mmCIF file of C-alpha atoms in Angstrom:
data_model
loop_
_atom_site.group_PDB
_atom_site.id
_atom_site.type_symbol
_atom_site.label_atom_id
_atom_site.label_comp_id
_atom_site.label_asym_id
_atom_site.label_seq_id
_atom_site.Cartn_x
_atom_site.Cartn_y
_atom_site.Cartn_z
ATOM 1 C CA MET A 276 84.422 128.685 30.545
ATOM 2 C CA LYS A 277 84.219 132.383 31.022
ATOM 3 C CA HIS A 278 86.953 132.245 33.679
ATOM 4 C CA LEU A 279 88.980 129.673 32.059
ATOM 5 C CA THR A 280 89.495 131.970 29.066
ATOM 6 C CA LEU A 281 90.133 135.244 31.250
ATOM 7 C CA LYS A 282 92.698 133.666 32.506
ATOM 8 C CA VAL A 283 93.996 132.304 29.165
ATOM 9 C CA ALA A 284 94.136 135.521 27.418
ATOM 10 C CA PRO A 285 96.351 137.015 28.638
ATOM 11 C CA ILE A 286 99.112 134.040 29.002
ATOM 12 C CA LEU A 287 98.451 133.534 25.297
ATOM 13 C CA ALA A 288 99.060 137.771 24.825
ATOM 14 C CA LEU A 289 102.060 137.598 26.592
ATOM 15 C CA CYS A 290 103.815 134.570 24.371
ATOM 16 C CA VAL A 291 102.646 136.083 21.129
ATOM 17 C CA ALA A 292 104.217 139.246 22.685
ATOM 18 C CA THR A 293 107.618 137.070 23.451
ATOM 19 C CA ALA A 294 107.386 135.727 19.736
ATOM 20 C CA HIS A 295 107.490 139.040 18.179
ATOM 21 C CA ALA A 296 110.317 140.546 20.727
ATOM 22 C CA SER A 297 112.285 138.036 19.375
ATOM 23 C CA THR A 298 111.744 138.360 15.756
ATOM 24 C CA PRO A 299 114.391 140.679 13.920
ATOM 25 C CA SER A 300 112.826 143.391 12.171
ATOM 26 C CA LEU A 301 114.253 144.426 8.862
ATOM 27 C CA THR A 302 113.350 148.184 8.451
ATOM 28 C CA ALA A 303 115.349 148.747 12.095
ATOM 29 C CA GLY A 304 118.384 146.085 10.561
ATOM 30 C CA ARG A 305 117.889 148.990 7.554
ATOM 31 C CA THR A 306 117.854 152.252 9.981
ATOM 32 C CA LEU A 307 120.886 150.828 12.068
ATOM 33 C CA TYR A 308 123.007 149.356 8.812
ATOM 34 C CA ARG A 309 122.528 152.809 6.735
ATOM 35 C CA GLU A 310 123.182 155.071 10.139
ATOM 36 C CA HIS A 311 126.082 153.032 11.022
ATOM 37 C CA CYS A 312 127.315 149.991 8.750
ATOM 38 C CA MET A 313 126.856 151.756 5.103
ATOM 39 C CA SER A 314 129.552 154.386 4.685
ATOM 40 C CA CYS A 315 132.094 151.536 4.847
ATOM 41 C CA HIS A 316 130.833 148.643 3.569
ATOM 42 C CA ARG A 317 128.216 150.552 1.158
ATOM 43 C CA ALA A 318 124.366 150.807 0.636
ATOM 44 C CA ASP A 319 124.671 147.767 -1.670
ATOM 45 C CA GLY A 320 126.959 145.967 1.017
ATOM 46 C CA ARG A 321 129.158 145.245 -1.398
ATOM 47 C CA GLY A 322 132.331 146.893 1.076
ATOM 48 C CA GLY A 323 135.636 147.747 -1.344
ATOM 49 C CA VAL A 324 136.519 151.196 0.138
ATOM 50 C CA HIS A 325 139.848 151.580 1.248
ATOM 51 C CA PHE A 326 141.968 152.160 3.788
ATOM 52 C CA SER A 327 145.347 152.109 4.842
ATOM 53 C CA HIS A 328 146.073 148.631 4.758
ATOM 54 C CA SER A 329 143.042 147.236 4.386
ATOM 55 C CA VAL A 330 139.715 146.920 2.571
ATOM 56 C CA SER A 331 136.231 146.825 3.839
ATOM 57 C CA ALA A 332 134.599 143.013 3.681
ATOM 58 C CA ASP A 333 131.797 142.426 0.520
ATOM 59 C CA LEU A 334 129.113 141.636 2.913
ATOM 60 C CA ARG A 335 127.412 139.504 0.170
ATOM 61 C CA ALA A 336 130.172 137.355 -1.388
ATOM 62 C CA PRO A 337 128.621 133.638 -1.178
ATOM 63 C CA GLY A 338 132.023 132.661 1.160
ATOM 64 C CA LEU A 339 130.749 135.034 4.090
ATOM 65 C CA GLU A 340 128.010 132.572 5.063
ATOM 66 C CA ARG A 341 130.208 129.889 4.965
ATOM 67 C CA THR A 342 133.287 131.377 6.304
ATOM 68 C CA TYR A 343 130.610 132.167 9.275
ATOM 69 C CA ARG A 344 129.118 128.757 9.533
ATOM 70 C CA HIS A 345 125.377 129.917 8.786
ATOM 71 C CA GLN A 346 125.927 130.665 12.198
ATOM 72 C CA ASP A 347 123.986 133.838 12.969
ATOM 73 C CA ALA A 348 125.907 134.807 16.721
ATOM 74 C CA LEU A 349 128.998 134.144 14.944
ATOM 75 C CA ILE A 350 128.271 137.399 13.020
ATOM 76 C CA GLU A 351 126.732 138.930 15.743
ATOM 77 C CA ARG A 352 129.531 138.409 17.857
ATOM 78 C CA ALA A 353 131.991 139.804 14.845
ATOM 79 C CA ILE A 354 129.354 142.995 14.883
ATOM 80 C CA LEU A 355 129.812 143.486 18.536
ATOM 81 C CA LEU A 356 133.133 142.053 19.560
ATOM 82 C CA GLY A 357 135.411 142.962 16.221
ATOM 83 C CA ARG A 358 136.837 139.318 16.279
ATOM 84 C CA ASP A 359 136.229 136.264 13.015
ATOM 85 C CA GLN A 360 134.819 132.854 13.489
ATOM 86 C CA ASP A 361 138.361 131.800 14.885
ATOM 87 C CA ASP A 362 138.790 134.820 17.099
ATOM 88 C CA ALA A 363 140.748 136.605 15.413
ATOM 89 C CA MET A 364 140.576 139.782 15.415
ATOM 90 C CA LEU A 365 138.565 141.706 12.110
ATOM 91 C CA ASN A 366 140.786 144.724 9.603
ATOM 92 C CA PRO A 367 141.290 147.425 12.039
ATOM 93 C CA PRO A 368 138.791 149.484 10.512
ATOM 94 C CA MET A 369 135.789 147.558 11.638
ATOM 95 C CA PRO A 370 134.605 149.004 15.238
ATOM 96 C CA HIS A 371 133.467 147.191 17.807
ATOM 97 C CA TRP A 372 129.686 148.095 18.628
ATOM 98 C CA ALA A 373 129.647 146.667 21.744
ATOM 99 C CA GLY A 374 127.757 148.758 24.437
ATOM 100 C CA ARG A 375 126.659 151.021 21.251
ATOM 101 C CA LEU A 376 124.222 148.528 19.620
ATOM 102 C CA ASP A 377 122.665 146.308 21.984
ATOM 103 C CA ARG A 378 121.907 142.598 20.553
ATOM 104 C CA ARG A 379 118.749 142.833 19.532
ATOM 105 C CA GLN A 380 119.844 145.247 17.431
ATOM 106 C CA VAL A 381 123.116 143.225 16.088
ATOM 107 C CA ARG A 382 120.050 140.386 15.318
ATOM 108 C CA ASP A 383 118.366 143.530 12.861
ATOM 109 C CA VAL A 384 120.861 144.111 11.498
ATOM 110 C CA VAL A 385 122.411 140.770 10.535
ATOM 111 C CA ALA A 386 119.401 139.761 9.502
ATOM 112 C CA TYR A 387 119.464 143.236 6.983
ATOM 113 C CA LEU A 388 122.189 141.297 5.913
ATOM 114 C CA HIS A 389 120.676 138.706 4.850
ATOM 115 C CA THR A 390 118.694 140.221 2.060
ATOM 116 C CA LEU A 391 121.540 141.993 1.275
ATOM 117 C CA ARG A 392 122.756 138.078 0.009
ATOM 118 C CA ALA A 393 119.840 137.221 -1.317
ATOM 119 C CA ASP A 394 119.892 140.209 -3.524
ATOM 120 C CA ARG A 395 122.435 139.511 -5.297
ATOM 121 C CA ARG A 396 121.480 136.456 -6.280
#
């Protein structure tokens, strides 16, 4: 039994570490949002910052989740590639974060965005 425990323990530790690694970090998401998103979308996500021919999106808008079909992968794609759910380009001021943020960081930001919507209710 002792030998079985010694063999199983590392496998369990790896499973726990893998599960933890795939869980988005709200703390990291908040930090990344403040560093990269807040200047256009404001601290609370309400957007409304005017550019020459566009306005930054309200990230808390109830319709936004419907627009992105409640799929985080589509929101992640919008952040990374600057394209919406129908593959159309987002407003020109929206930067493309591919190459500057990795997928893990984008997942963290998306998790944080969900808290902004929850705070609005």
